[in-house]
Amino acid sequence: MPDHITVAGVTVDTRHWIGGQRLASPGTFTDLSPIDGSVLGEISRGTPAEATAAVAAAKAAFPSWAATPRAERARILHAIADGVEKRIEELSIVETSDNGALLRSHRRGVMPRVAHNFRFFADWLLKLEHEDFETRGHTNHVSWDPAGPSVLITPWNAPLMLATWKVAPALAAGNTVVLKPAEWSPLTASLLADIAAQAGLPAGVLNVVQGYGAEIGDALTSHPDVRRISFTGSVPTARRIAASAAPNLTPLSLELGGKSPLLVFADADLDLAVDLAVEQYDNAGQVCLAATRILVEESIAEEFTRRFVEKATALKQGDPRDEATDIGPNIHPRQLEKIDGFVQRAVEAGARVVIGGHRKEGQYYAPTLLTDVAQDSEIVQEEVFGPVLTLQTFATEEEAVHLANGTRFGLAATLATGDRERAERVSDQLVAGTVWVNCFFVRDLQAPFGGSRLSGVGREGGTWSFDFYCDLKNTVTAPNGWNNHG
Ligand code: NAD
């Protein structure tokens, strides 16, 4: 098997990156492009042997990286950001070819954010400090000690963005990393390994292992030398990882699925509310934070639906490399089947299709809105992860909050209202890691990010990321007992 493939003119190494070297597995898996189902290449199919070798490389590199002065770690992270910025075009086209998300989003939003992930955590590291506490003259000094080798496992819906959201703080904290990207979108992780090496990141500090989670996941997450596991993905996988990590009590950060609501009150700016609702089809609905349950106040439901249908049906669906495209393909034939299964079962259970409700030619699903759905139905309770929204109505604020909180998830919630007091009142009552009021998706990296209930465990972002990737230490020093000062 060749060691490299060429995707849209960009050379991508198909092997693992372990201890500063490329390493192939005996077998491969096939990476498909969702754009047209074509084969992008054969990628090294990791086995527990490579997973274990990657952890050993991360363990060997840890003492020296942990002892590297903060300023030097920050300098290297900025050099990685420079490398990302130089290759934005290449990273964008490879990511689009691999996961089908819009090229224009990768160019203008996602890849600049990838670079920003490194810059932000590099800068935050240099600012990281805590005020000392005083107890009866004793100083309590808080420090963040690097925790050790960290396993980072990521999904396919925003591959490099989500990987670097973990890699950057883990490296900044002084940890070494084994990154396991998703098997449906493995390519940009390999490019990241090249960029990091060129930026001067020492061998073994970042390792990338390719392959199926079911085949190599356990070797990574049950390894006693792994001191942190950060996972973004689905709830069933999170349960497996938690069970595998349990014997070593390895600390976990879990960023999981959602079934987030968009609450539209009659006092909202209706155009804004419709825009917010239509935005939920972004990335063909493959966004964990997507507000897939639209809850609209009864008195405006008809007008809202009319305007929504007008806007949603004007969206252009097609090749994600085309600048004019609004919605690209779904990631994989299996995902498409899953999406259609949810929709067909909802229809059988009595849902009414307002728009969409069917597959289109190729790997595309028509943007779908379903109404007449019961709160306890599968389509309202379970994450679809496709361009499928439901619409329910409410009569009172109390009912809106009740419906909004009425799933097992708690990742995010979005409110459209013109009443500031209502926004505060409602947001106080919502169970969600993030609440957006009259906006969506905007977020400062200093703020905590994560989900409540089944949407996750823990928070990352700003100091919270360092709290997770480090062992916090309190050093208590007595005021006396010194013999080396006057
Ligand atoms: P997934 O759980 O199937 O896979 C995620 C990753 O876990 C992949 O790399 C996979 O190979 C790996 N994996 C699978 N089995 C494993 C095992 N036994 N041990 C270790 N690793 C294993 O999820 P997905 O389908 O790739 O991603 C979609 C899900 O991710 C959705 O539920 C979505 O909501 C969620 N997501 C959450 C966030 C967030 O920030 N909360 C962001 C993006 C996506």
Short mmCIF file of C-alpha atoms and ligand atoms in Angstrom, two decimals:
data_model
loop_
_atom_site.label_atom_id
_atom_site.label_comp_id
_atom_site.label_asym_id
_atom_site.label_seq_id
_atom_site.Cartn_x
_atom_site.Cartn_y
_atom_site.Cartn_z
CA MET A 1 0.00 0.00 0.00
CA PRO A 2 1.29 3.51 -0.76
CA ASP A 3 2.25 5.60 2.27
CA HIS A 4 0.69 8.73 0.83
CA ILE A 5 -2.43 9.74 -1.03
CA THR A 6 -3.13 12.92 -2.94
CA VAL A 7 -6.39 14.70 -2.21
CA ALA A 8 -7.20 17.71 -4.39
CA GLY A 9 -3.48 18.12 -5.02
CA VAL A 10 -2.51 17.85 -1.33
CA THR A 11 -0.27 14.99 -0.20
CA VAL A 12 -1.51 13.23 2.93
CA ASP A 13 0.41 10.51 4.76
CA THR A 14 -1.88 7.56 5.44
CA ARG A 15 0.17 6.10 8.30
CA HIS A 16 0.16 6.72 12.03
CA TRP A 17 2.47 9.28 13.62
CA ILE A 18 4.13 7.72 16.66
CA GLY A 19 7.21 8.94 18.52
CA GLY A 20 8.11 11.30 15.69
CA GLN A 21 7.94 8.59 13.02
CA ARG A 22 5.49 7.37 10.45
CA LEU A 23 4.40 3.81 11.07
CA ALA A 24 2.04 1.61 9.03
CA SER A 25 -0.27 -1.11 10.28
CA PRO A 26 -0.54 -4.44 8.48
CA GLY A 27 -4.10 -3.63 7.36
CA THR A 28 -5.96 -0.58 6.03
CA PHE A 29 -9.45 0.85 5.96
CA THR A 30 -11.01 2.71 3.06
CA ASP A 31 -11.67 6.43 3.39
CA LEU A 32 -14.58 7.64 1.23
CA SER A 33 -15.51 11.15 0.18
CA PRO A 34 -19.12 12.03 1.04
CA ILE A 35 -19.21 14.40 -1.93
CA ASP A 36 -19.48 11.64 -4.53
CA GLY A 37 -18.72 8.41 -2.67
CA SER A 38 -15.31 8.15 -4.33
CA VAL A 39 -12.41 6.41 -2.59
CA LEU A 40 -9.92 8.92 -1.18
CA GLY A 41 -7.49 6.25 -0.11
CA GLU A 42 -6.51 3.38 2.12
CA ILE A 43 -5.56 4.44 5.65
CA SER A 44 -3.53 2.48 8.20
CA ARG A 45 -5.96 0.47 10.28
CA GLY A 46 -4.54 0.67 13.79
CA THR A 47 -4.34 -2.36 16.04
CA PRO A 48 -3.84 -2.44 19.83
CA ALA A 49 -0.09 -2.79 19.15
CA GLU A 50 0.12 0.69 17.52
CA ALA A 51 -2.20 2.17 20.15
CA THR A 52 0.08 0.84 22.90
CA ALA A 53 3.17 2.08 21.07
CA ALA A 54 1.63 5.56 20.85
CA VAL A 55 0.94 5.62 24.60
CA ALA A 56 4.53 4.46 25.24
CA ALA A 57 5.84 7.28 23.00
CA ALA A 58 3.67 9.80 24.84
CA LYS A 59 4.90 8.47 28.19
CA ALA A 60 8.55 8.68 27.13
CA ALA A 61 8.16 12.26 25.88
CA PHE A 62 6.20 13.46 28.92
CA PRO A 63 8.90 14.35 31.48
CA SER A 64 10.80 16.58 29.11
CA TRP A 65 7.72 18.31 27.66
CA ALA A 66 6.23 18.81 31.14
CA ALA A 67 9.51 20.45 32.24
CA THR A 68 9.70 22.68 29.16
CA PRO A 69 9.24 26.30 30.31
CA ARG A 70 5.77 27.70 29.67
CA ALA A 71 7.13 30.39 27.34
CA GLU A 72 8.78 27.74 25.15
CA ARG A 73 5.65 25.61 25.02
CA ALA A 74 3.67 28.70 24.08
CA ARG A 75 6.19 29.60 21.37
CA ILE A 76 5.83 26.16 19.76
CA LEU A 77 2.02 26.34 19.90
CA HIS A 78 2.18 29.70 18.11
CA ALA A 79 4.47 28.10 15.52
CA ILE A 80 1.85 25.38 14.98
CA ALA A 81 -0.77 28.11 14.52
CA ASP A 82 1.52 29.76 11.93
CA GLY A 83 1.78 26.41 10.12
CA VAL A 84 -2.01 26.02 10.11
CA GLU A 85 -2.45 29.55 8.77
CA LYS A 86 0.02 28.90 5.96
CA ARG A 87 -1.91 25.79 4.94
CA ILE A 88 -5.51 27.01 5.37
CA GLU A 89 -6.34 26.38 1.70
CA GLU A 90 -4.92 22.84 1.78
CA LEU A 91 -6.48 21.95 5.13
CA SER A 92 -9.83 23.32 3.94
CA ILE A 93 -10.00 21.35 0.71
CA VAL A 94 -8.81 18.14 2.35
CA GLU A 95 -11.35 18.48 5.17
CA THR A 96 -14.17 19.24 2.72
CA SER A 97 -13.22 16.26 0.55
CA ASP A 98 -13.11 14.04 3.62
CA ASN A 99 -16.19 15.09 5.63
CA GLY A 100 -18.32 17.03 3.14
CA ALA A 101 -18.70 20.25 5.16
CA LEU A 102 -18.70 23.51 3.18
CA LEU A 103 -15.37 24.64 1.74
CA ARG A 104 -16.26 28.28 2.35
CA SER A 105 -16.90 27.55 6.06
CA HIS A 106 -13.56 25.76 6.35
CA ARG A 107 -11.71 28.60 4.67
CA ARG A 108 -13.31 31.49 6.49
CA GLY A 109 -14.40 30.09 9.83
CA VAL A 110 -13.16 26.66 10.79
CA MET A 111 -9.46 26.66 9.85
CA PRO A 112 -8.79 30.16 11.20
CA ARG A 113 -10.41 28.91 14.41
CA VAL A 114 -8.07 25.88 14.37
CA ALA A 115 -5.11 28.29 14.38
CA HIS A 116 -6.83 30.37 17.05
CA ASN A 117 -7.22 27.28 19.29
CA PHE A 118 -3.39 27.06 19.44
CA ARG A 119 -2.86 30.80 19.88
CA PHE A 120 -5.55 31.13 22.52
CA PHE A 121 -4.27 28.32 24.76
CA ALA A 122 -0.65 29.41 24.28
CA ASP A 123 -1.54 32.90 25.48
CA TRP A 124 -3.81 31.65 28.27
CA LEU A 125 -1.01 29.44 29.58
CA LEU A 126 1.15 32.49 30.09
CA LYS A 127 -1.62 34.23 32.03
CA LEU A 128 -2.59 31.22 34.11
CA GLU A 129 -2.29 32.08 37.78
CA HIS A 130 -4.27 32.04 40.95
CA GLU A 131 -4.28 34.48 43.82
CA ASP A 132 -2.57 32.96 46.88
CA PHE A 133 -4.70 32.30 49.96
CA GLU A 134 -3.57 33.16 53.49
CA THR A 135 -4.38 30.95 56.50
CA ARG A 136 -2.99 32.03 59.87
CA GLY A 137 0.04 33.51 58.14
CA HIS A 138 0.54 30.44 55.92
CA THR A 139 0.53 30.96 52.15
CA ASN A 140 -1.57 28.59 50.03
CA HIS A 141 -0.18 28.65 46.51
CA VAL A 142 -2.16 26.98 43.71
CA SER A 143 -0.33 25.52 40.70
CA TRP A 144 -1.31 23.53 37.63
CA ASP A 145 0.94 20.48 37.18
CA PRO A 146 0.82 18.64 33.83
CA ALA A 147 -1.17 15.43 34.39
CA GLY A 148 0.54 13.08 31.92
CA PRO A 149 -0.16 11.31 28.63
CA SER A 150 -3.64 12.22 27.39
CA VAL A 151 -5.83 10.31 24.96
CA LEU A 152 -8.01 12.54 22.80
CA ILE A 153 -10.76 10.89 20.75
CA THR A 154 -12.71 12.93 18.24
CA PRO A 155 -15.69 12.65 15.84
CA TRP A 156 -16.03 13.32 12.12
CA ASN A 157 -18.40 16.26 12.02
CA ALA A 158 -15.74 18.95 12.60
CA PRO A 159 -12.56 16.87 12.63
CA LEU A 160 -9.65 19.30 12.92
CA MET A 161 -11.55 21.95 14.84
CA LEU A 162 -12.64 19.51 17.54
CA ALA A 163 -9.25 17.76 17.63
CA THR A 164 -7.32 20.99 18.14
CA TRP A 165 -9.82 22.23 20.74
CA LYS A 166 -8.38 19.35 22.82
CA VAL A 167 -4.82 19.05 21.46
CA ALA A 168 -3.99 22.74 22.03
CA PRO A 169 -4.88 22.94 25.75
CA ALA A 170 -3.44 19.47 26.45
CA LEU A 171 -0.09 20.46 24.92
CA ALA A 172 -0.19 23.90 26.53
CA ALA A 173 -0.74 22.23 29.89
CA GLY A 174 2.47 20.23 29.41
CA ASN A 175 0.78 16.92 28.64
CA THR A 176 1.71 14.62 25.78
CA VAL A 177 -1.04 13.43 23.49
CA VAL A 178 -2.36 10.44 21.59
CA LEU A 179 -4.99 11.69 19.14
CA LYS A 180 -7.45 9.17 17.67
CA PRO A 181 -9.44 10.85 14.88
CA ALA A 182 -12.68 9.40 13.55
CA GLU A 183 -12.36 6.73 10.88
CA TRP A 184 -14.79 8.57 8.56
CA SER A 185 -12.54 11.66 8.44
CA PRO A 186 -8.94 10.74 9.27
CA LEU A 187 -6.97 13.02 6.95
CA THR A 188 -6.49 16.42 8.58
CA ALA A 189 -5.15 14.80 11.77
CA SER A 190 -2.31 13.44 9.65
CA LEU A 191 -1.65 16.92 8.24
CA LEU A 192 -1.65 18.30 11.79
CA ALA A 193 1.14 15.84 12.69
CA ASP A 194 3.21 17.22 9.78
CA ILE A 195 2.54 20.82 10.82
CA ALA A 196 3.40 20.16 14.47
CA ALA A 197 6.66 18.42 13.55
CA GLN A 198 7.64 21.31 11.26
CA ALA A 199 6.83 23.74 14.08
CA GLY A 200 9.41 22.01 16.28
CA LEU A 201 7.15 20.00 18.58
CA PRO A 202 9.48 17.31 19.98
CA ALA A 203 8.98 13.68 18.94
CA GLY A 204 6.37 11.80 20.96
CA VAL A 205 4.63 14.90 22.30
CA LEU A 206 1.83 14.53 19.73
CA ASN A 207 1.01 11.08 18.37
CA VAL A 208 -1.77 10.23 15.92
CA VAL A 209 -3.26 6.74 15.69
CA GLN A 210 -5.69 5.97 12.90
CA GLY A 211 -8.32 3.26 12.98
CA TYR A 212 -11.66 2.06 14.25
CA GLY A 213 -12.66 2.96 17.77
CA ALA A 214 -14.02 -0.54 18.34
CA GLU A 215 -10.60 -2.03 17.50
CA ILE A 216 -8.14 0.33 19.21
CA GLY A 217 -10.26 2.39 21.59
CA ASP A 218 -9.99 0.06 24.54
CA ALA A 219 -6.19 -0.27 24.23
CA LEU A 220 -6.01 3.52 24.59
CA THR A 221 -8.67 4.20 27.20
CA SER A 222 -7.85 1.28 29.52
CA HIS A 223 -4.10 1.95 29.49
CA PRO A 224 -2.77 2.60 33.02
CA ASP A 225 -0.21 5.15 31.77
CA VAL A 226 -2.93 7.39 30.34
CA ARG A 227 -3.76 10.14 32.83
CA ARG A 228 -6.53 11.99 30.97
CA ILE A 229 -9.12 11.05 28.36
CA SER A 230 -11.02 13.72 26.50
CA PHE A 231 -13.73 12.43 24.19
CA THR A 232 -16.15 14.12 21.83
CA GLY A 233 -18.73 11.83 20.29
CA SER A 234 -21.87 9.88 20.98
CA VAL A 235 -23.38 8.75 24.26
CA PRO A 236 -23.06 4.97 23.62
CA THR A 237 -19.32 5.33 22.89
CA ALA A 238 -18.90 7.53 25.98
CA ARG A 239 -20.39 4.76 28.11
CA ARG A 240 -17.89 2.26 26.68
CA ILE A 241 -15.00 4.62 27.29
CA ALA A 242 -16.11 5.33 30.85
CA ALA A 243 -16.30 1.58 31.55
CA SER A 244 -12.88 1.01 30.01
CA ALA A 245 -11.32 3.88 32.00
CA ALA A 246 -12.97 2.84 35.27
CA PRO A 247 -10.36 0.35 36.57
CA ASN A 248 -7.67 3.06 36.48
CA LEU A 249 -10.09 5.83 37.49
CA THR A 250 -8.69 7.85 34.58
CA PRO A 251 -10.28 11.31 34.62
CA LEU A 252 -12.64 11.88 31.69
CA SER A 253 -13.98 14.89 29.87
CA LEU A 254 -17.00 13.94 27.75
CA GLU A 255 -18.53 16.24 25.13
CA LEU A 256 -21.54 14.37 23.80
CA GLY A 257 -24.71 14.65 21.81
CA GLY A 258 -27.66 16.96 22.14
CA LYS A 259 -31.28 17.58 21.30
CA SER A 260 -31.23 21.28 21.90
CA PRO A 261 -34.27 23.55 21.70
CA LEU A 262 -34.83 26.88 19.96
CA LEU A 263 -37.54 28.76 21.87
CA VAL A 264 -39.31 31.38 19.80
CA PHE A 265 -41.52 33.76 21.76
CA ALA A 266 -44.21 35.94 20.19
CA ASP A 267 -42.26 39.06 21.22
CA ALA A 268 -39.20 38.00 19.17
CA ASP A 269 -37.89 39.65 16.03
CA LEU A 270 -39.47 37.11 13.69
CA ASP A 271 -36.94 37.51 10.88
CA LEU A 272 -34.12 36.87 13.33
CA ALA A 273 -35.96 33.86 14.78
CA VAL A 274 -36.46 32.38 11.30
CA ASP A 275 -32.79 32.94 10.45
CA LEU A 276 -31.77 31.20 13.68
CA ALA A 277 -34.02 28.25 12.86
CA VAL A 278 -32.78 27.87 9.28
CA GLU A 279 -29.17 28.06 10.53
CA GLN A 280 -29.75 24.72 12.26
CA TYR A 281 -29.34 22.99 8.88
CA ASP A 282 -25.66 24.04 8.83
CA ASN A 283 -23.22 21.22 8.15
CA ALA A 284 -26.22 19.19 6.92
CA GLY A 285 -27.46 19.10 10.51
CA GLN A 286 -24.33 17.33 11.74
CA VAL A 287 -23.67 19.75 14.59
CA CYS A 288 -23.84 18.62 18.20
CA LEU A 289 -25.10 22.04 19.32
CA ALA A 290 -27.84 22.29 16.67
CA ALA A 291 -31.19 23.43 18.02
CA THR A 292 -33.15 20.68 16.35
CA ARG A 293 -36.33 21.18 18.35
CA ILE A 294 -38.07 24.39 17.40
CA LEU A 295 -40.57 25.48 20.05
CA VAL A 296 -42.79 28.33 18.89
CA GLU A 297 -45.43 30.32 20.77
CA GLU A 298 -48.83 29.30 19.40
CA SER A 299 -49.94 32.79 18.38
CA ILE A 300 -47.11 33.17 15.84
CA ALA A 301 -46.63 29.53 14.80
CA GLU A 302 -48.41 29.85 11.46
CA GLU A 303 -46.53 32.98 10.38
CA PHE A 304 -43.22 31.59 11.66
CA THR A 305 -43.71 28.35 9.73
CA ARG A 306 -44.63 30.20 6.53
CA ARG A 307 -41.48 32.33 6.68
CA PHE A 308 -39.33 29.37 7.71
CA VAL A 309 -40.50 27.27 4.75
CA GLU A 310 -39.85 30.17 2.36
CA LYS A 311 -36.24 30.52 3.60
CA ALA A 312 -35.43 26.85 4.05
CA THR A 313 -36.65 25.83 0.61
CA ALA A 314 -34.44 28.52 -0.95
CA LEU A 315 -31.28 26.90 0.49
CA LYS A 316 -28.97 25.51 -2.17
CA GLN A 317 -27.98 21.92 -1.59
CA GLY A 318 -25.08 20.39 -3.48
CA ASP A 319 -21.32 20.13 -3.87
CA PRO A 320 -19.71 21.61 -0.73
CA ARG A 321 -16.78 22.91 -2.80
CA ASP A 322 -19.13 25.27 -4.61
CA GLU A 323 -19.12 28.72 -2.93
CA ALA A 324 -22.87 29.07 -3.51
CA THR A 325 -23.80 25.86 -1.68
CA ASP A 326 -25.58 26.14 1.65
CA ILE A 327 -25.98 22.46 2.55
CA GLY A 328 -23.57 19.69 1.59
CA PRO A 329 -23.82 15.91 1.80
CA ASN A 330 -24.11 13.74 4.88
CA ILE A 331 -20.98 11.98 5.97
CA HIS A 332 -21.59 8.33 5.07
CA PRO A 333 -24.22 6.04 3.51
CA ARG A 334 -24.78 4.53 6.98
CA GLN A 335 -25.48 7.96 8.48
CA LEU A 336 -27.95 8.68 5.66
CA GLU A 337 -29.80 5.45 6.39
CA LYS A 338 -29.90 6.31 10.07
CA ILE A 339 -31.35 9.77 9.34
CA ASP A 340 -34.00 8.38 7.00
CA GLY A 341 -34.90 5.69 9.52
CA PHE A 342 -35.64 8.35 12.15
CA VAL A 343 -37.80 10.34 9.72
CA GLN A 344 -39.77 7.36 8.41
CA ARG A 345 -40.47 6.08 11.92
CA ALA A 346 -41.61 9.57 12.94
CA VAL A 347 -44.00 9.71 9.99
CA GLU A 348 -45.36 6.27 10.84
CA ALA A 349 -45.92 7.54 14.39
CA GLY A 350 -48.04 10.42 13.04
CA ALA A 351 -45.60 13.25 12.28
CA ARG A 352 -46.51 15.59 9.42
CA VAL A 353 -43.79 16.46 6.92
CA VAL A 354 -43.75 20.23 6.37
CA ILE A 355 -40.71 20.12 4.06
CA GLY A 356 -38.25 17.39 3.01
CA GLY A 357 -38.64 13.97 4.55
CA HIS A 358 -36.68 12.08 1.91
CA ARG A 359 -33.25 11.26 0.53
CA LYS A 360 -31.96 12.96 -2.57
CA GLU A 361 -29.67 11.70 -5.27
CA GLY A 362 -26.16 10.97 -3.98
CA GLN A 363 -25.40 11.27 -0.30
CA TYR A 364 -27.80 14.11 0.42
CA TYR A 365 -30.86 14.40 2.63
CA ALA A 366 -33.51 17.02 1.95
CA PRO A 367 -33.73 19.65 4.71
CA THR A 368 -36.68 18.40 6.74
CA LEU A 369 -39.20 19.94 9.11
CA LEU A 370 -41.63 17.69 10.96
CA THR A 371 -44.58 18.81 13.02
CA ASP A 372 -47.38 17.07 14.96
CA VAL A 373 -44.73 15.31 17.03
CA ALA A 374 -45.32 14.15 20.59
CA GLN A 375 -42.87 15.21 23.30
CA ASP A 376 -42.17 11.60 24.24
CA SER A 377 -41.68 10.42 20.63
CA GLU A 378 -38.36 9.15 19.35
CA ILE A 379 -37.93 12.05 16.91
CA VAL A 380 -38.20 14.58 19.77
CA GLN A 381 -36.12 12.61 22.24
CA GLU A 382 -33.22 11.19 20.19
CA GLU A 383 -30.38 12.90 18.35
CA VAL A 384 -30.74 12.43 14.55
CA PHE A 385 -27.53 14.19 13.47
CA GLY A 386 -28.87 15.17 10.07
CA PRO A 387 -30.87 18.06 8.55
CA VAL A 388 -34.05 17.19 10.44
CA LEU A 389 -35.90 19.65 12.69
CA THR A 390 -39.14 19.28 14.60
CA LEU A 391 -41.62 22.03 15.39
CA GLN A 392 -43.82 22.09 18.49
CA THR A 393 -45.92 24.91 19.87
CA PHE A 394 -46.43 26.23 23.40
CA ALA A 395 -49.00 28.48 25.03
CA THR A 396 -47.10 29.78 28.07
CA GLU A 397 -43.54 30.49 29.13
CA GLU A 398 -43.85 27.72 31.69
CA GLU A 399 -44.82 25.22 29.00
CA ALA A 400 -41.93 26.39 26.80
CA VAL A 401 -39.41 25.72 29.58
CA HIS A 402 -41.04 22.37 30.35
CA LEU A 403 -40.76 21.24 26.70
CA ALA A 404 -37.23 22.66 26.34
CA ASN A 405 -35.98 20.73 29.37
CA GLY A 406 -37.94 17.61 28.48
CA THR A 407 -35.21 15.36 27.06
CA ARG A 408 -32.27 13.47 28.59
CA PHE A 409 -29.83 15.95 27.01
CA GLY A 410 -28.64 19.39 28.09
CA LEU A 411 -26.04 20.65 25.66
CA ALA A 412 -27.40 24.02 24.53
CA ALA A 413 -30.53 26.12 24.16
CA THR A 414 -31.33 29.14 22.00
CA LEU A 415 -33.93 31.81 22.80
CA ALA A 416 -35.52 34.30 20.47
CA THR A 417 -37.29 36.98 22.46
CA GLY A 418 -37.55 40.76 22.53
CA ASP A 419 -38.01 40.86 26.30
CA ARG A 420 -34.78 41.04 28.29
CA GLU A 421 -36.42 40.07 31.57
CA ARG A 422 -37.99 37.04 29.95
CA ALA A 423 -34.62 36.06 28.49
CA GLU A 424 -33.04 36.13 31.95
CA ARG A 425 -35.96 34.33 33.60
CA VAL A 426 -36.10 31.56 30.99
CA SER A 427 -32.36 31.11 30.67
CA ASP A 428 -32.14 30.68 34.47
CA GLN A 429 -34.50 27.72 34.21
CA LEU A 430 -32.95 25.95 31.22
CA VAL A 431 -30.76 22.88 31.69
CA ALA A 432 -27.95 23.54 29.20
CA GLY A 433 -24.19 24.06 29.04
CA THR A 434 -24.67 27.04 26.72
CA VAL A 435 -27.68 29.33 26.29
CA TRP A 436 -27.78 31.71 23.33
CA VAL A 437 -30.14 34.67 23.41
CA ASN A 438 -31.03 36.08 19.99
CA CYS A 439 -27.85 34.56 18.54
CA PHE A 440 -26.28 31.18 17.86
CA PHE A 441 -22.85 29.53 17.86
CA VAL A 442 -20.89 32.59 19.05
CA ARG A 443 -18.57 31.63 21.89
CA ASP A 444 -15.47 33.00 23.59
CA LEU A 445 -12.78 30.37 24.22
CA GLN A 446 -12.35 31.77 27.74
CA ALA A 447 -15.86 30.58 28.63
CA PRO A 448 -16.70 27.07 29.86
CA PHE A 449 -18.01 24.65 27.25
CA GLY A 450 -19.75 21.33 27.83
CA GLY A 451 -23.08 19.71 28.42
CA SER A 452 -25.39 18.77 31.26
CA ARG A 453 -27.16 15.42 31.74
CA LEU A 454 -26.32 12.98 28.89
CA SER A 455 -24.69 15.77 26.88
CA GLY A 456 -21.49 15.47 28.80
CA VAL A 457 -19.33 15.43 31.85
CA GLY A 458 -17.07 18.34 32.74
CA ARG A 459 -16.30 21.64 31.08
CA GLU A 460 -13.40 22.73 28.88
CA GLY A 461 -12.42 26.24 27.76
CA GLY A 462 -10.11 28.87 29.29
CA THR A 463 -8.95 27.94 32.78
CA TRP A 464 -11.41 25.01 32.87
CA SER A 465 -9.30 23.26 30.20
CA PHE A 466 -6.19 23.60 32.36
CA ASP A 467 -8.15 22.40 35.39
CA PHE A 468 -8.96 19.24 33.43
CA TYR A 469 -5.59 18.58 31.78
CA CYS A 470 -3.59 19.33 34.95
CA ASP A 471 -3.32 18.04 38.48
CA LEU A 472 -4.00 21.07 40.64
CA LYS A 473 -1.68 21.42 43.58
CA ASN A 474 -1.92 23.57 46.69
CA THR A 475 1.47 24.30 48.31
CA VAL A 476 1.07 25.57 51.88
CA THR A 477 4.11 27.39 53.25
CA ALA A 478 4.62 28.34 56.87
CA PRO A 479 5.79 31.89 57.63
CA ASN A 480 8.79 30.70 59.61
CA GLY A 481 11.34 27.91 59.70
CA TRP A 482 13.73 29.43 57.16
CA ASN A 483 17.46 29.34 57.83
CA ASN A 484 18.69 31.06 54.68
CA HIS A 485 17.44 34.59 55.13
CA GLY A 486 17.98 37.22 57.66
P1 NAD B 1 -18.88 8.16 17.85
O1 NAD B 1 -19.12 8.09 19.31
O2 NAD B 1 -19.40 7.06 17.00
O3 NAD B 1 -17.32 8.23 17.52
C1 NAD B 1 -16.50 9.25 18.05
C2 NAD B 1 -15.08 8.72 18.14
O4 NAD B 1 -15.03 7.66 19.07
C3 NAD B 1 -14.51 8.17 16.83
O5 NAD B 1 -13.15 8.56 16.72
C4 NAD B 1 -14.61 6.67 17.03
O6 NAD B 1 -13.66 5.93 16.30
C5 NAD B 1 -14.31 6.58 18.51
N1 NAD B 1 -14.76 5.32 19.13
C6 NAD B 1 -15.75 4.50 18.75
N2 NAD B 1 -15.83 3.44 19.59
C7 NAD B 1 -14.86 3.62 20.54
C8 NAD B 1 -14.45 2.89 21.68
N3 NAD B 1 -15.04 1.74 22.06
N4 NAD B 1 -13.42 3.37 22.42
C9 NAD B 1 -12.81 4.51 22.09
N5 NAD B 1 -13.16 5.26 21.01
C10 NAD B 1 -14.18 4.82 20.24
O7 NAD B 1 -19.44 9.55 17.39
P2 NAD B 1 -19.51 10.15 15.90
O8 NAD B 1 -20.62 9.48 15.19
O9 NAD B 1 -18.14 10.13 15.31
O10 NAD B 1 -19.87 11.67 16.21
C11 NAD B 1 -21.15 12.15 16.34
C12 NAD B 1 -21.50 12.36 17.79
O11 NAD B 1 -20.59 13.30 18.36
C13 NAD B 1 -22.87 12.99 17.96
O12 NAD B 1 -23.52 12.38 19.03
C14 NAD B 1 -22.55 14.44 18.27
O13 NAD B 1 -23.55 15.14 18.96
C15 NAD B 1 -21.32 14.29 19.08
N6 NAD B 1 -20.57 15.56 19.11
C16 NAD B 1 -20.52 16.27 20.29
C17 NAD B 1 -19.87 17.49 20.35
C18 NAD B 1 -19.78 18.29 21.62
O14 NAD B 1 -18.93 19.17 21.71
N7 NAD B 1 -20.61 18.03 22.62
C19 NAD B 1 -19.24 17.99 19.19
C20 NAD B 1 -19.33 17.26 18.02
C21 NAD B 1 -19.99 16.04 17.99
#
